[in-house]
């Protein structure tokens, strides 16, 4: 990987680290709250923060950044995939994942078209919160390992390259 792409990948992996750290912190505080409206908001925040690095981000030198599946242990990939699917429902309006249906309940006095769509089963998510925390902590540890492996080369590059390239 050339220097520009290496630096860009490092920036992405550090942003991913922050997202996964936020996800971990969200689940760590979940136990403090008993009301579902707060718990559901925290679970949604976890899913969006956790899955963000895995669903793709636009880059400059690298067209699309996606956190590599190598960061997710094989025995946790099913749960990881479930988090990615929940992210699609929480963070996007893709028809494929929401599958909306429109009904016509209109009357002569007023048009009325209610819509139903796939939602999320927060109770199912809540029941998995211990496994989700374990998954996020494991992925975070693997990301931290990659960062540690990248930083010696990054140090050399920072000494060799113009500051403008390094910090942009």
Coordinates of C-alpha atoms in Angstrom, one line a residue:
X1 CA 0.0 0.0 0.0
X2 CA 1.4 3.4 -1.0
X3 CA 2.0 6.1 1.6
X4 CA -1.1 8.1 1.0
X5 CA -3.3 5.1 1.1
X6 CA -1.6 3.8 4.3
X7 CA -2.1 7.2 6.0
X8 CA -5.8 7.2 4.9
X9 CA -6.3 3.7 6.1
X10 CA -4.7 4.6 9.5
X11 CA -7.2 7.6 9.8
X12 CA -10.1 5.3 9.0
X13 CA -9.0 2.6 11.5
X14 CA -8.6 5.3 14.2
X15 CA -12.1 6.6 13.4
X16 CA -13.3 3.0 13.6
X17 CA -11.6 2.7 17.0
X18 CA -13.5 5.7 18.2
X19 CA -16.8 4.3 17.0
X20 CA -16.3 1.0 18.6
X21 CA -15.2 2.7 21.9
X22 CA -18.4 4.7 21.8
X23 CA -20.4 1.5 21.3
X24 CA -18.7 -0.2 24.2
X25 CA -19.3 2.8 26.5
X26 CA -22.9 2.9 25.5
X27 CA -23.5 -0.7 26.6
X28 CA -21.5 -0.3 29.7
X29 CA -24.0 2.3 30.9
X30 CA -27.1 0.4 29.7
X31 CA -27.5 -1.3 33.0
X32 CA -28.1 2.0 34.8
X33 CA -31.4 2.5 33.0
X34 CA -34.7 0.6 33.5
X35 CA -37.1 2.6 31.3
X36 CA -37.4 1.2 27.8
X37 CA -37.4 4.6 26.0
X38 CA -33.9 5.2 27.3
X39 CA -32.7 1.6 26.9
X40 CA -33.9 1.5 23.3
X41 CA -32.2 4.8 22.5
X42 CA -28.9 3.4 23.9
X43 CA -29.3 0.2 22.0
X44 CA -29.9 2.1 18.8
X45 CA -26.8 4.3 19.5
X46 CA -24.8 1.1 20.1
X47 CA -25.9 -0.5 16.8
X48 CA -25.2 2.7 14.8
X49 CA -21.8 3.3 16.4
X50 CA -20.7 -0.4 16.2
X51 CA -21.7 -1.0 12.6
X52 CA -20.6 2.3 11.1
X53 CA -17.1 1.1 10.3
X54 CA -18.4 -2.1 8.7
X55 CA -21.0 -0.7 6.3
X56 CA -18.6 1.5 4.4
X57 CA -17.3 5.0 4.3
X58 CA -16.1 7.1 1.4
X59 CA -12.4 7.9 1.2
X60 CA -10.1 10.1 -0.8
X61 CA -7.3 7.8 -1.8
X62 CA -9.2 4.6 -1.1
X63 CA -12.7 4.7 -2.7
X64 CA -14.5 2.9 0.1
X65 CA -13.3 2.0 3.5
X66 CA -14.8 -1.0 5.2
X67 CA -13.6 -2.5 8.5
X68 CA -12.2 -5.9 7.6
X69 CA -14.0 -9.0 8.8
X70 CA -10.6 -10.2 10.2
X71 CA -11.4 -8.0 13.2
X72 CA -14.4 -10.1 14.0
X73 CA -13.7 -13.6 15.5
X74 CA -15.4 -16.3 13.5
X75 CA -17.6 -17.4 16.4
X76 CA -19.0 -13.9 16.6
X77 CA -19.7 -13.2 13.0
X78 CA -23.3 -14.1 13.1
X79 CA -24.0 -11.5 15.8
X80 CA -21.8 -9.0 13.8
X81 CA -24.0 -9.6 10.8
X82 CA -27.1 -9.1 12.8
X83 CA -25.7 -5.7 14.0
X84 CA -25.1 -4.7 10.4
X85 CA -28.7 -5.6 9.5
X86 CA -30.0 -3.6 12.4
X87 CA -27.8 -0.7 11.4
X88 CA -29.5 -0.7 8.0
X89 CA -32.9 -0.4 9.7
X90 CA -31.8 2.2 12.2
X91 CA -29.6 4.5 10.1
X92 CA -31.0 4.2 6.6
X93 CA -34.3 4.3 4.7
X94 CA -33.4 1.5 2.3
X95 CA -36.7 0.0 1.0
X96 CA -35.0 -3.4 0.9
X97 CA -34.6 -3.5 4.7
X98 CA -37.7 -1.6 5.8
X99 CA -40.1 -3.2 3.3
X100 CA -42.9 -0.6 3.7
X101 CA -46.4 -1.3 2.6
X102 CA -49.1 1.3 2.0
X103 CA -52.7 0.8 2.9
X104 CA -55.6 2.9 1.5
X105 CA -57.9 3.8 4.4
X106 CA -59.3 6.8 2.6
X107 CA -62.8 8.1 3.0
X108 CA -64.8 10.4 0.8
X109 CA -63.9 13.2 3.2
X110 CA -60.2 12.6 3.5
X111 CA -57.4 10.6 1.8
X112 CA -55.6 8.5 4.3
X113 CA -52.7 6.2 3.4
X114 CA -51.1 4.6 6.5
X115 CA -47.9 2.8 6.1
X116 CA -46.5 -0.3 7.9
X117 CA -42.9 -1.4 7.8
X118 CA -40.4 -3.6 9.4
X119 CA -39.2 -2.2 12.7
X120 CA -36.8 -3.5 15.2
X121 CA -37.3 -5.9 18.1
X122 CA -35.6 -4.0 20.9
X123 CA -36.3 -6.7 23.4
X124 CA -34.3 -9.1 21.3
X125 CA -31.4 -6.6 21.1
X126 CA -31.6 -6.0 24.8
X127 CA -31.5 -9.7 25.5
X128 CA -28.2 -9.9 23.5
X129 CA -26.5 -6.9 25.2
X130 CA -23.9 -9.0 27.1
X131 CA -22.9 -10.8 23.8
X132 CA -22.9 -7.5 22.0
X133 CA -20.6 -6.0 24.6
X134 CA -18.2 -9.0 24.3
X135 CA -18.3 -8.6 20.5
X136 CA -17.5 -4.9 20.6
X137 CA -14.7 -5.3 23.2
X138 CA -13.2 -8.1 21.0
X139 CA -13.4 -6.0 17.8
X140 CA -11.9 -3.0 19.7
X141 CA -9.0 -5.1 20.9
X142 CA -8.3 -6.3 17.4
X143 CA -8.5 -2.8 16.0
X144 CA -6.1 -1.6 18.8
X145 CA -3.7 -4.4 17.7
X146 CA -3.8 -3.3 14.1
X147 CA -3.2 0.4 15.1
X148 CA -0.2 -0.7 17.2
X149 CA 1.2 -2.6 14.2
X150 CA 0.7 0.4 11.9
X151 CA 2.2 3.1 14.0
X152 CA 6.0 2.3 13.5
X153 CA 5.6 2.7 9.7
X154 CA 3.4 5.8 10.3
X155 CA 6.2 7.3 12.5
X156 CA 8.7 6.8 9.6
X157 CA 6.3 8.2 7.1
X158 CA 5.6 11.3 9.3
X159 CA 9.4 11.9 9.4
X160 CA 9.7 11.5 5.6
X161 CA 6.7 13.3 4.2
X162 CA 5.6 16.9 4.1
X163 CA 3.3 17.8 7.0
X164 CA 0.6 19.0 4.6
X165 CA 0.1 15.5 3.3
X166 CA 0.4 13.8 6.7
X167 CA -2.2 16.0 8.4
X168 CA -4.8 16.5 5.6

